[in-house]
Amino acid sequence: MLRQLIQSFQKPHFSSYKRGLNDIPSLSEFMKQQVPIINNTNKGPKFFIETYGCQMNTNDSQIVQSILSNEGYSNTNDISEADIIFLNTCSIRANAEKKVFQRMSELKSQNKVLGILGCMAERLKEQLFTQGANIIVGPDSYKSLPTLLDSFQLNRDKQIDTNLSQTETYDDILPINPTDSITTYVSIMRGCNNMCSFCVVPFTRGRERSRNPESILKEIDVLTQKGVKEVTLLGQNVNSYFFQDEKIQSQHENSAGFTELYKLRYGNGLRFDQLLNEIAVRFPKTRIRFTSPHPKNFPKKVLEVIAKHPNICKNIHIPIQSGSNDILQKMRRNYTRRAIEDLCKDIRNQIPNVTLSTDVIVGFCDETEQDFEQTLSLLELIQFENAFMFAYSMREKTHAQRNFQDNVPESVKQNRLERLIELQHKIMNQKNSLEVGKNHIVLVEQLGNRPNQLRGRTDTNKTVVFENEKNIYSTGDFVEVQIISSGLKTLSGRPLNKCQINFN
């Protein structure tokens, strides 16, 4: 048994493997999120997973749970009883990696098998062995984990598999979801072809490939039968989904005013608008969200599908990254400020009551004060309901690392980030104050912070809390709620009645 082998190891075994590790970037950010794990009846060695970073990593952790559980391993919520600890990692920013390194240092003394999964495994590879890792597995190699664990059991040699695949989508693996899940994620594509100059994702996740639609529909069907009420479709560039099939006529289209750096996806097959429509029709009582999209992949036909179906949530993420044409060009985003303005206007015209969110990076290479002021003015103009805002962090292998200098001082980056956050918070407070007096349908997701309080989200992705004084409502209910007050990130409401997914 692996457990017996682990217990027989002397503590020096885990720190005796030495290799040169040159200049690991100083690293810090992204909240650690422990993935809920379902205890099962397997009697094999126990594993524990901590997940860092994006929703795709959360979904990947559920895939890993499924693969190992099918091989007889047992998942546990208690790290102290685990034989194997996996950290599913993120490399999108330096701060995300710093948190993982700190955690690895903490775990060295626990005398357990330590596995590093995901993007850091793909980016740093064997370098992670010197930090205490015993097993290193990239995002496309999770199916090899049982074999790697067996090999480690036999010879106690470090194990690594970081081969990127152009075909792996895990469409034959049903991820393990918590039994009480109300909301969950379903991956529909993996990888990214965009090659934005600041981004490491194409190097850690590989090329785009889309999952078979039948496996997607099957997974959603299983989830809804288990009580899931909301599904978020996932992909690094989720709205570029394209599953080739000569029997399905389709044509690639970009958003008006947007171009592609990478070759277009010509040919017949199922595209994002068609998949989204099929899911909405097939599961009319299930809310549908999707993330993370690229602005170039919102042609009119996608917006029409979103507007048409009440179960497709009316919240759209438009990552602008910058408001300066010069910086957008350096970022290789292949659109202009004007194109973003027009797209957001089109979305609001075509989809009543839609809310918009965005991503913004400040302090990118050569960004001047004038460039930054243009970003501020674009946020003022568009009035996003939410924004994820970051100071630029140069990543190895990227186009920016090869061609530009990270020449904006850290103090300037932080000052700009603070000003950006201040402006966005002002906008969010103003936008949320306009919700008072309106009625929304809230999907109750969890208990609130106070006794008899429930928490959920509107289909426009606004968090709402309300009192459940007579215990009429429970998690999983759709509740019509009247908004009575607002804050920066949360609305307070008065429950009116249980309802369906829409007001009709």
Coordinates of C-alpha atoms in Angstrom, one line a residue:
M1 CA 0.0 0.0 0.0
L2 CA 1.1 3.5 -0.8
R3 CA 0.2 4.6 2.7
Q4 CA 2.5 2.1 4.3
L5 CA 5.3 3.1 1.9
I6 CA 4.8 6.8 2.8
Q7 CA 4.8 6.1 6.5
S8 CA 8.0 4.1 6.1
F9 CA 9.8 7.1 4.6
Q10 CA 12.3 9.0 6.7
K11 CA 11.7 12.7 6.6
P12 CA 15.1 13.5 4.8
H13 CA 13.8 11.5 1.8
F14 CA 11.5 14.4 0.9
S15 CA 14.2 17.0 0.9
S16 CA 17.2 15.2 -0.4
Y17 CA 16.5 15.6 -4.1
K18 CA 18.7 18.6 -5.2
R19 CA 18.8 20.3 -8.6
G20 CA 19.8 23.8 -9.6
L21 CA 17.0 26.3 -9.5
N22 CA 18.0 29.6 -11.1
D23 CA 16.2 32.8 -10.3
I24 CA 12.6 31.7 -9.6
P25 CA 10.6 34.9 -9.9
S26 CA 9.6 36.6 -6.7
L27 CA 6.0 35.5 -6.5
S28 CA 2.1 36.7 -4.5
E29 CA -1.7 36.7 -5.3
F30 CA -4.9 34.8 -6.1
M31 CA -6.9 33.5 -3.2
K32 CA -6.5 29.8 -2.3
Q33 CA -9.7 28.0 -2.7
Q34 CA -10.1 24.5 -1.2
V35 CA -12.2 22.5 -3.6
P36 CA -15.1 20.8 -1.8
I37 CA -14.3 17.1 -1.9
I38 CA -16.8 14.3 -1.6
N39 CA -15.9 11.5 0.7
N40 CA -16.3 8.1 -1.0
T41 CA -16.2 4.5 0.0
N42 CA -12.8 3.8 -1.6
K43 CA -10.3 2.3 0.9
G44 CA -7.1 3.2 -1.0
P45 CA -4.6 5.9 -0.1
K46 CA -6.2 9.2 0.8
F47 CA -5.6 12.4 -1.2
F48 CA -6.3 16.1 -0.5
I49 CA -6.5 18.9 -3.1
E50 CA -6.0 22.6 -2.7
T51 CA -6.9 24.7 -5.7
Y52 CA -5.5 28.1 -6.6
G53 CA -6.5 30.5 -9.4
C54 CA -9.3 30.3 -11.9
Q55 CA -12.6 28.4 -12.3
M56 CA -10.9 26.1 -14.8
N57 CA -8.5 24.9 -12.1
T58 CA -11.5 24.2 -9.8
N59 CA -13.0 22.1 -12.6
D60 CA -9.7 20.4 -13.2
S61 CA -9.5 19.4 -9.5
Q62 CA -12.8 17.7 -9.9
I63 CA -11.5 15.9 -12.9
V64 CA -8.5 14.7 -10.9
Q65 CA -10.8 13.6 -8.1
S66 CA -12.8 11.5 -10.6
I67 CA -9.7 9.9 -12.1
L68 CA -8.1 8.9 -8.8
S69 CA -11.4 7.8 -7.2
N70 CA -12.0 5.5 -10.2
E71 CA -8.6 3.9 -9.4
G72 CA -9.4 3.2 -5.8
Y73 CA -8.0 6.3 -4.1
S74 CA -10.0 8.0 -1.5
N75 CA -10.5 11.8 -1.3
T76 CA -10.6 13.5 2.1
N77 CA -11.5 17.0 3.4
D78 CA -9.0 16.6 6.2
I79 CA -5.4 17.4 5.2
S80 CA -4.0 15.8 8.3
E81 CA -5.3 12.3 7.3
A82 CA -4.2 12.6 3.7
D83 CA -1.4 10.4 2.3
I84 CA -1.0 12.6 -0.8
I85 CA -1.4 16.4 -1.0
F86 CA -2.0 18.0 -4.4
L87 CA -1.7 21.7 -5.1
N88 CA -3.5 22.7 -8.3
T89 CA -1.7 25.8 -9.3
C90 CA -2.0 29.1 -11.2
S91 CA 0.7 30.9 -13.1
I92 CA -1.2 33.9 -14.5
R93 CA 0.6 36.3 -12.2
A94 CA 3.7 36.3 -10.1
N95 CA 1.7 36.6 -6.9
A96 CA -0.3 33.5 -7.6
E97 CA 2.9 31.5 -7.8
K98 CA 4.3 33.1 -4.6
K99 CA 1.4 31.7 -2.6
V100 CA 2.0 28.2 -3.9
F101 CA 5.7 28.4 -3.0
Q102 CA 4.8 29.5 0.5
R103 CA 2.4 26.7 0.8
M104 CA 5.0 24.1 -0.4
S105 CA 7.4 25.4 2.2
E106 CA 4.7 24.9 4.9
L107 CA 4.0 21.3 3.7
K108 CA 7.7 20.1 3.6
S109 CA 7.6 19.1 7.2
Q110 CA 4.5 16.9 6.9
N111 CA 6.3 13.9 5.5
K112 CA 3.7 13.3 2.8
V113 CA 3.7 12.8 -0.9
L114 CA 3.4 16.3 -2.5
G115 CA 2.0 16.7 -6.0
I116 CA 2.0 19.9 -8.0
L117 CA -0.7 20.1 -10.7
G118 CA -1.7 22.6 -13.3
C119 CA -0.1 25.7 -14.8
M120 CA 3.0 26.0 -12.5
A121 CA 3.8 22.4 -13.2
E122 CA 3.7 23.1 -16.9
R123 CA 5.7 26.4 -16.6
L124 CA 8.4 25.4 -14.1
K125 CA 8.6 21.6 -14.6
E126 CA 11.6 20.0 -12.8
Q127 CA 12.4 23.2 -10.9
L128 CA 9.6 22.3 -8.5
F129 CA 11.4 19.2 -7.3
T130 CA 13.9 21.4 -5.5
Q131 CA 10.9 23.0 -3.7
G132 CA 9.7 19.7 -2.3
A133 CA 7.5 18.3 -5.0
N134 CA 7.5 14.5 -5.5
I135 CA 5.1 14.4 -8.5
I136 CA 4.6 17.1 -11.1
V137 CA 1.7 16.9 -13.6
G138 CA 0.6 19.5 -16.2
P139 CA -3.0 20.4 -17.2
D140 CA -3.1 17.9 -20.1
S141 CA -1.7 14.9 -18.2
Y142 CA -4.0 14.2 -15.3
K143 CA -4.9 10.7 -16.7
S144 CA -1.3 9.7 -16.1
L145 CA -1.6 10.3 -12.3
P146 CA -2.4 6.7 -11.3
T147 CA 0.6 5.5 -13.3
L148 CA 2.9 8.1 -11.8
L149 CA 1.7 7.3 -8.3
D150 CA 2.3 3.6 -8.9
S151 CA 5.8 4.3 -10.2
F152 CA 6.6 6.5 -7.2
Q153 CA 5.4 3.7 -4.9
L154 CA 7.7 1.2 -6.6
N155 CA 11.0 3.1 -6.8
R156 CA 10.5 6.3 -4.9
D157 CA 11.8 8.3 -7.8
K158 CA 10.4 11.7 -8.6
Q159 CA 7.7 11.6 -11.3
I160 CA 6.8 14.2 -13.9
D161 CA 4.4 14.5 -16.9
T162 CA 4.0 17.9 -18.4
N163 CA 3.3 17.0 -22.1
L164 CA 0.8 19.4 -23.7
S165 CA -1.8 17.8 -25.9
Q166 CA -3.6 19.2 -29.0
T167 CA -6.5 16.8 -28.4
E168 CA -7.1 16.2 -24.7
T169 CA -10.4 17.6 -23.5
Y170 CA -11.3 15.1 -20.7
D171 CA -14.6 14.6 -22.4
D172 CA -14.7 11.0 -21.2
I173 CA -14.2 12.0 -17.6
L174 CA -17.2 13.0 -15.4
P175 CA -15.9 15.4 -12.8
I176 CA -16.8 14.8 -9.2
N177 CA -19.0 17.6 -7.8
P178 CA -20.0 18.1 -4.2
T179 CA -23.3 16.3 -3.5
D180 CA -25.0 19.5 -2.4
S181 CA -23.9 21.6 -5.3
I182 CA -26.4 24.2 -6.5
T183 CA -24.0 25.8 -9.0
T184 CA -21.0 24.3 -10.8
Y185 CA -18.6 24.5 -13.7
V186 CA -18.6 22.6 -17.0
S187 CA -15.5 22.8 -19.2
I188 CA -16.4 23.1 -23.0
M189 CA -12.9 23.9 -24.4
R190 CA -9.3 24.1 -23.3
G191 CA -6.3 26.1 -24.3
C192 CA -5.9 29.5 -26.1
N193 CA -4.7 30.6 -29.5
N194 CA -4.8 34.3 -28.9
M195 CA -1.1 34.8 -27.9
C196 CA -1.7 38.2 -26.1
S197 CA 1.7 39.5 -25.3
F198 CA 1.2 39.6 -21.6
C199 CA -0.3 36.2 -21.1
V200 CA 1.3 32.8 -20.3
V201 CA -1.8 30.7 -20.8
P202 CA -1.0 29.5 -24.3
F203 CA 2.3 28.1 -22.9
T204 CA 0.8 26.4 -19.8
R205 CA -2.6 25.3 -21.4
G206 CA -1.6 24.8 -25.0
R207 CA -3.6 25.3 -28.2
E208 CA -7.4 25.6 -28.4
R209 CA -9.4 22.4 -28.7
S210 CA -13.1 22.1 -28.1
R211 CA -15.0 19.3 -26.4
N212 CA -17.5 17.0 -28.0
P213 CA -20.9 18.6 -27.6
E214 CA -22.6 15.3 -26.8
S215 CA -20.3 14.8 -23.7
I216 CA -21.1 18.4 -22.6
L217 CA -24.8 17.8 -22.8
K218 CA -24.5 14.5 -21.0
E219 CA -22.6 16.1 -18.2
I220 CA -25.1 18.9 -17.8
D221 CA -27.9 16.3 -17.8
V222 CA -26.2 14.4 -15.0
L223 CA -25.7 17.5 -13.0
T224 CA -29.2 18.8 -13.3
Q225 CA -30.6 15.4 -12.2
K226 CA -28.5 15.8 -9.1
G227 CA -30.0 19.1 -8.3
V228 CA -27.6 21.6 -9.9
K229 CA -29.5 24.8 -10.8
E230 CA -26.8 26.8 -12.5
V231 CA -24.0 25.8 -14.8
T232 CA -21.0 28.0 -15.8
L233 CA -19.5 27.0 -19.1
L234 CA -15.7 27.3 -19.0
G235 CA -12.9 27.9 -21.4
Q236 CA -9.7 30.0 -21.6
N237 CA -11.5 31.6 -24.6
V238 CA -14.9 30.1 -24.0
N239 CA -16.8 31.9 -26.8
S240 CA -14.3 30.7 -29.5
Y241 CA -15.7 27.2 -29.0
F242 CA -15.7 25.2 -32.3
F243 CA -16.2 21.5 -32.6
Q244 CA -15.5 20.5 -36.2
D245 CA -18.3 18.5 -37.8
E246 CA -18.9 18.5 -41.6
K247 CA -22.6 17.7 -41.0
I248 CA -23.2 21.0 -39.2
Q249 CA -23.1 24.1 -41.4
S250 CA -21.6 27.2 -39.8
Q251 CA -19.3 30.1 -40.5
H252 CA -16.8 31.9 -38.3
E253 CA -17.6 35.5 -37.5
N254 CA -15.9 38.1 -35.3
S255 CA -17.4 40.9 -33.4
A256 CA -17.7 44.0 -35.6
G257 CA -14.3 45.8 -35.7
F258 CA -12.3 42.9 -34.2
T259 CA -9.7 40.8 -35.9
E260 CA -7.7 37.6 -35.1
L261 CA -4.0 37.2 -34.6
Y262 CA -4.3 33.5 -35.1
K263 CA -5.8 31.8 -38.1
L264 CA -9.6 31.7 -38.3
R265 CA -11.5 28.6 -37.5
Y266 CA -12.8 27.9 -41.0
G267 CA -15.0 24.9 -41.9
N268 CA -18.3 23.4 -40.7
G269 CA -19.0 22.5 -37.2
L270 CA -20.7 23.5 -34.0
R271 CA -19.9 27.0 -32.8
F272 CA -20.5 28.8 -29.6
D273 CA -23.8 30.4 -30.4
Q274 CA -25.1 27.0 -31.6
L275 CA -23.9 25.2 -28.4
L276 CA -25.3 27.9 -26.2
N277 CA -28.6 27.7 -27.9
E278 CA -28.8 23.9 -27.6
I279 CA -28.0 24.0 -23.9
A280 CA -30.6 26.7 -23.2
V281 CA -33.3 24.7 -25.1
R282 CA -32.3 21.4 -23.6
F283 CA -32.2 22.6 -20.0
P284 CA -34.8 25.4 -19.7
K285 CA -34.9 25.3 -15.9
T286 CA -31.2 25.6 -15.5
R287 CA -29.3 28.9 -15.4
I288 CA -26.4 29.2 -17.9
R289 CA -23.3 31.4 -17.5
F290 CA -20.0 31.3 -19.3
T291 CA -16.5 32.5 -18.7
S292 CA -13.9 33.7 -19.8
P293 CA -14.7 35.2 -23.2
H294 CA -12.7 37.3 -25.6
P295 CA -14.4 40.5 -27.0
K296 CA -13.6 39.4 -30.5
N297 CA -16.0 36.4 -30.3
F298 CA -19.3 38.2 -29.7
P299 CA -20.8 38.4 -33.2
K300 CA -24.5 39.4 -33.5
K301 CA -25.6 35.7 -33.5
V302 CA -24.1 35.1 -30.0
L303 CA -25.8 38.2 -28.6
E304 CA -29.1 37.1 -30.2
V305 CA -29.0 33.7 -28.4
I306 CA -28.3 35.4 -25.1
A307 CA -31.1 37.8 -25.5
K308 CA -33.5 35.1 -26.6
H309 CA -33.3 32.7 -23.7
P310 CA -34.4 33.7 -20.2
N311 CA -32.2 31.0 -18.7
I312 CA -29.0 32.4 -20.2
C313 CA -27.8 35.0 -17.6
K314 CA -27.7 38.6 -18.6
N315 CA -24.2 39.3 -17.5
I316 CA -21.3 39.5 -20.0
H317 CA -17.6 39.7 -19.3
I318 CA -15.7 42.0 -21.7
P319 CA -12.0 42.0 -20.8
I320 CA -10.8 45.4 -22.1
Q321 CA -7.3 45.2 -20.5
S322 CA -6.5 48.8 -21.4
G323 CA -8.2 51.9 -22.8
S324 CA -5.2 53.1 -24.8
N325 CA -4.8 52.1 -28.5
D326 CA -1.0 52.1 -28.1
I327 CA -1.1 49.7 -25.2
L328 CA -3.7 47.5 -26.8
Q329 CA -1.5 47.2 -29.8
K330 CA 1.5 46.2 -27.6
M331 CA -0.7 43.7 -25.8
R332 CA -1.6 42.2 -29.2
R333 CA -5.3 42.4 -28.4
N334 CA -6.2 43.1 -32.1
Y335 CA -8.9 45.7 -31.4
T336 CA -9.1 49.4 -30.7
R337 CA -10.7 51.4 -27.9
R338 CA -13.5 52.4 -30.4
A339 CA -14.3 48.8 -31.1
I340 CA -14.8 48.1 -27.4
E341 CA -17.0 51.1 -27.1
D342 CA -19.2 50.0 -30.0
L343 CA -19.4 46.4 -28.8
C344 CA -20.5 47.4 -25.3
K345 CA -23.1 49.8 -26.9
D346 CA -24.4 46.9 -29.1
I347 CA -24.6 44.5 -26.2
R348 CA -26.7 47.0 -24.2
N349 CA -28.9 47.8 -27.1
Q350 CA -29.6 44.1 -27.9
I351 CA -29.9 42.7 -24.4
P352 CA -32.2 44.6 -22.0
N353 CA -31.0 45.0 -18.4
V354 CA -27.6 43.3 -19.2
T355 CA -24.7 44.0 -16.9
L356 CA -21.1 44.1 -18.0
S357 CA -17.8 43.2 -16.2
T358 CA -14.2 43.5 -17.3
D359 CA -10.5 42.8 -16.7
V360 CA -8.0 45.6 -16.6
I361 CA -4.2 45.6 -16.4
V362 CA -2.3 48.7 -15.4
G363 CA 1.5 49.3 -15.7
F364 CA 2.0 47.3 -18.9
C365 CA 5.3 47.9 -20.7
D366 CA 5.8 51.5 -21.7
E367 CA 2.4 52.6 -20.3
T368 CA 2.5 56.3 -19.9
E369 CA 0.3 58.5 -17.6
Q370 CA -1.6 59.5 -20.7
D371 CA -2.2 55.8 -21.6
F372 CA -3.5 55.2 -18.1
E373 CA -5.8 58.2 -18.2
Q374 CA -7.3 56.7 -21.3
T375 CA -8.1 53.5 -19.4
L376 CA -9.7 55.6 -16.6
S377 CA -11.8 57.5 -19.2
L378 CA -12.9 54.3 -20.9
L379 CA -14.2 52.9 -17.5
E380 CA -16.0 56.2 -16.9
L381 CA -17.6 55.9 -20.4
I382 CA -18.7 52.3 -20.3
Q383 CA -19.6 52.0 -16.6
F384 CA -18.9 48.4 -16.0
E385 CA -20.8 46.8 -13.1
N386 CA -17.7 44.9 -12.0
A387 CA -14.0 44.8 -12.8
F388 CA -11.0 42.5 -12.0
M389 CA -8.0 44.9 -11.8
F390 CA -4.3 44.0 -11.7
A391 CA -0.9 45.5 -11.8
Y392 CA 1.1 44.0 -14.7
S393 CA 3.4 41.1 -13.9
M394 CA 5.8 40.0 -16.6
R395 CA 5.8 36.3 -17.3
E396 CA 8.5 34.1 -18.9
K397 CA 8.1 32.9 -22.5
T398 CA 5.5 35.6 -23.3
H399 CA 5.8 37.9 -26.3
A400 CA 6.3 40.8 -23.9
Q401 CA 9.1 39.1 -22.1
R402 CA 10.9 38.5 -25.4
N403 CA 10.3 42.0 -26.9
F404 CA 9.6 44.6 -24.3
Q405 CA 10.9 45.9 -21.0
D406 CA 8.9 45.8 -17.8
N407 CA 9.8 49.5 -17.3
V408 CA 6.9 50.9 -15.3
P409 CA 8.1 51.3 -11.7
E410 CA 6.3 49.2 -9.1
S411 CA 5.4 52.3 -7.1
V412 CA 3.7 53.7 -10.2
K413 CA 1.9 50.5 -11.0
Q414 CA 0.5 50.4 -7.5
N415 CA -0.5 54.1 -7.5
R416 CA -2.3 53.5 -10.8
L417 CA -4.0 50.4 -9.5
E418 CA -5.3 52.2 -6.4
R419 CA -6.7 55.1 -8.6
L420 CA -8.3 52.6 -10.9
I421 CA -9.9 50.7 -8.0
E422 CA -11.1 53.9 -6.5
L423 CA -12.8 54.9 -9.7
Q424 CA -14.3 51.5 -10.3
H425 CA -15.7 51.3 -6.7
K426 CA -17.3 54.7 -7.2
I427 CA -19.0 53.4 -10.4
M428 CA -20.1 50.2 -8.7
N429 CA -21.7 52.1 -5.8
Q430 CA -23.5 54.3 -8.2
K431 CA -24.7 51.4 -10.4
N432 CA -25.8 49.4 -7.4
S433 CA -27.8 52.3 -5.9
L434 CA -29.9 52.2 -9.0
E435 CA -31.1 48.7 -8.1
V436 CA -33.0 49.9 -5.1
G437 CA -36.7 49.4 -5.7
K438 CA -36.2 46.8 -8.5
N439 CA -37.3 43.2 -8.4
H440 CA -34.8 40.4 -9.2
I441 CA -35.0 36.7 -9.3
V442 CA -32.3 35.3 -7.0
L443 CA -31.0 31.8 -7.0
V444 CA -30.3 31.0 -3.4
E445 CA -26.8 29.5 -3.2
Q446 CA -25.9 29.5 0.5
L447 CA -26.6 30.8 4.0
G448 CA -25.8 34.4 4.7
N449 CA -23.6 35.7 7.5
R450 CA -26.4 36.4 9.9
P451 CA -29.0 33.9 11.4
N452 CA -32.0 33.3 9.1
Q453 CA -30.2 35.1 6.2
L454 CA -29.8 33.7 2.7
R455 CA -27.4 34.7 -0.1
G456 CA -27.6 34.3 -3.8
R457 CA -27.2 36.0 -7.1
T458 CA -29.3 37.6 -9.7
D459 CA -29.0 36.6 -13.3
T460 CA -27.1 39.8 -13.8
N461 CA -24.5 38.4 -11.3
K462 CA -25.2 40.8 -8.4
T463 CA -25.0 39.3 -4.9
V464 CA -28.2 39.7 -2.9
V465 CA -28.9 38.8 0.8
F466 CA -32.3 38.6 2.4
E467 CA -33.9 37.5 5.6
N468 CA -35.6 34.1 5.7
E469 CA -37.6 34.8 8.9
K470 CA -40.2 32.0 8.6
N471 CA -37.8 29.5 6.9
I472 CA -39.9 29.6 3.7
Y473 CA -36.9 29.5 1.4
S474 CA -33.9 27.3 1.1
T475 CA -30.8 26.8 -1.1
G476 CA -31.7 25.9 -4.6
D477 CA -34.8 28.0 -4.7
F478 CA -35.5 30.8 -7.2
V479 CA -36.9 33.7 -5.2
E480 CA -38.3 37.0 -6.4
V481 CA -36.7 39.6 -4.3
Q482 CA -37.2 43.4 -4.1
I483 CA -34.0 45.3 -3.5
I484 CA -34.2 47.6 -0.5
S485 CA -30.6 48.8 -0.1
S486 CA -27.3 48.6 -1.8
G487 CA -23.6 48.5 -1.0
L488 CA -20.3 48.2 -3.0
K489 CA -20.6 44.4 -3.6
T490 CA -23.9 43.3 -2.1
L491 CA -27.5 44.2 -2.4
S492 CA -30.1 43.7 0.4
G493 CA -33.6 42.6 -0.5
R494 CA -37.0 41.6 0.7
P495 CA -38.2 38.2 -0.4
L496 CA -41.6 38.2 -2.2
N497 CA -42.3 34.7 -3.3
K498 CA -40.8 31.5 -4.8
C499 CA -40.8 31.6 -8.6
Q500 CA -39.4 30.0 -11.7
I501 CA -36.3 30.9 -13.6
N502 CA -37.9 34.1 -15.1
F503 CA -40.8 36.4 -14.3
N504 CA -43.1 34.9 -17.0

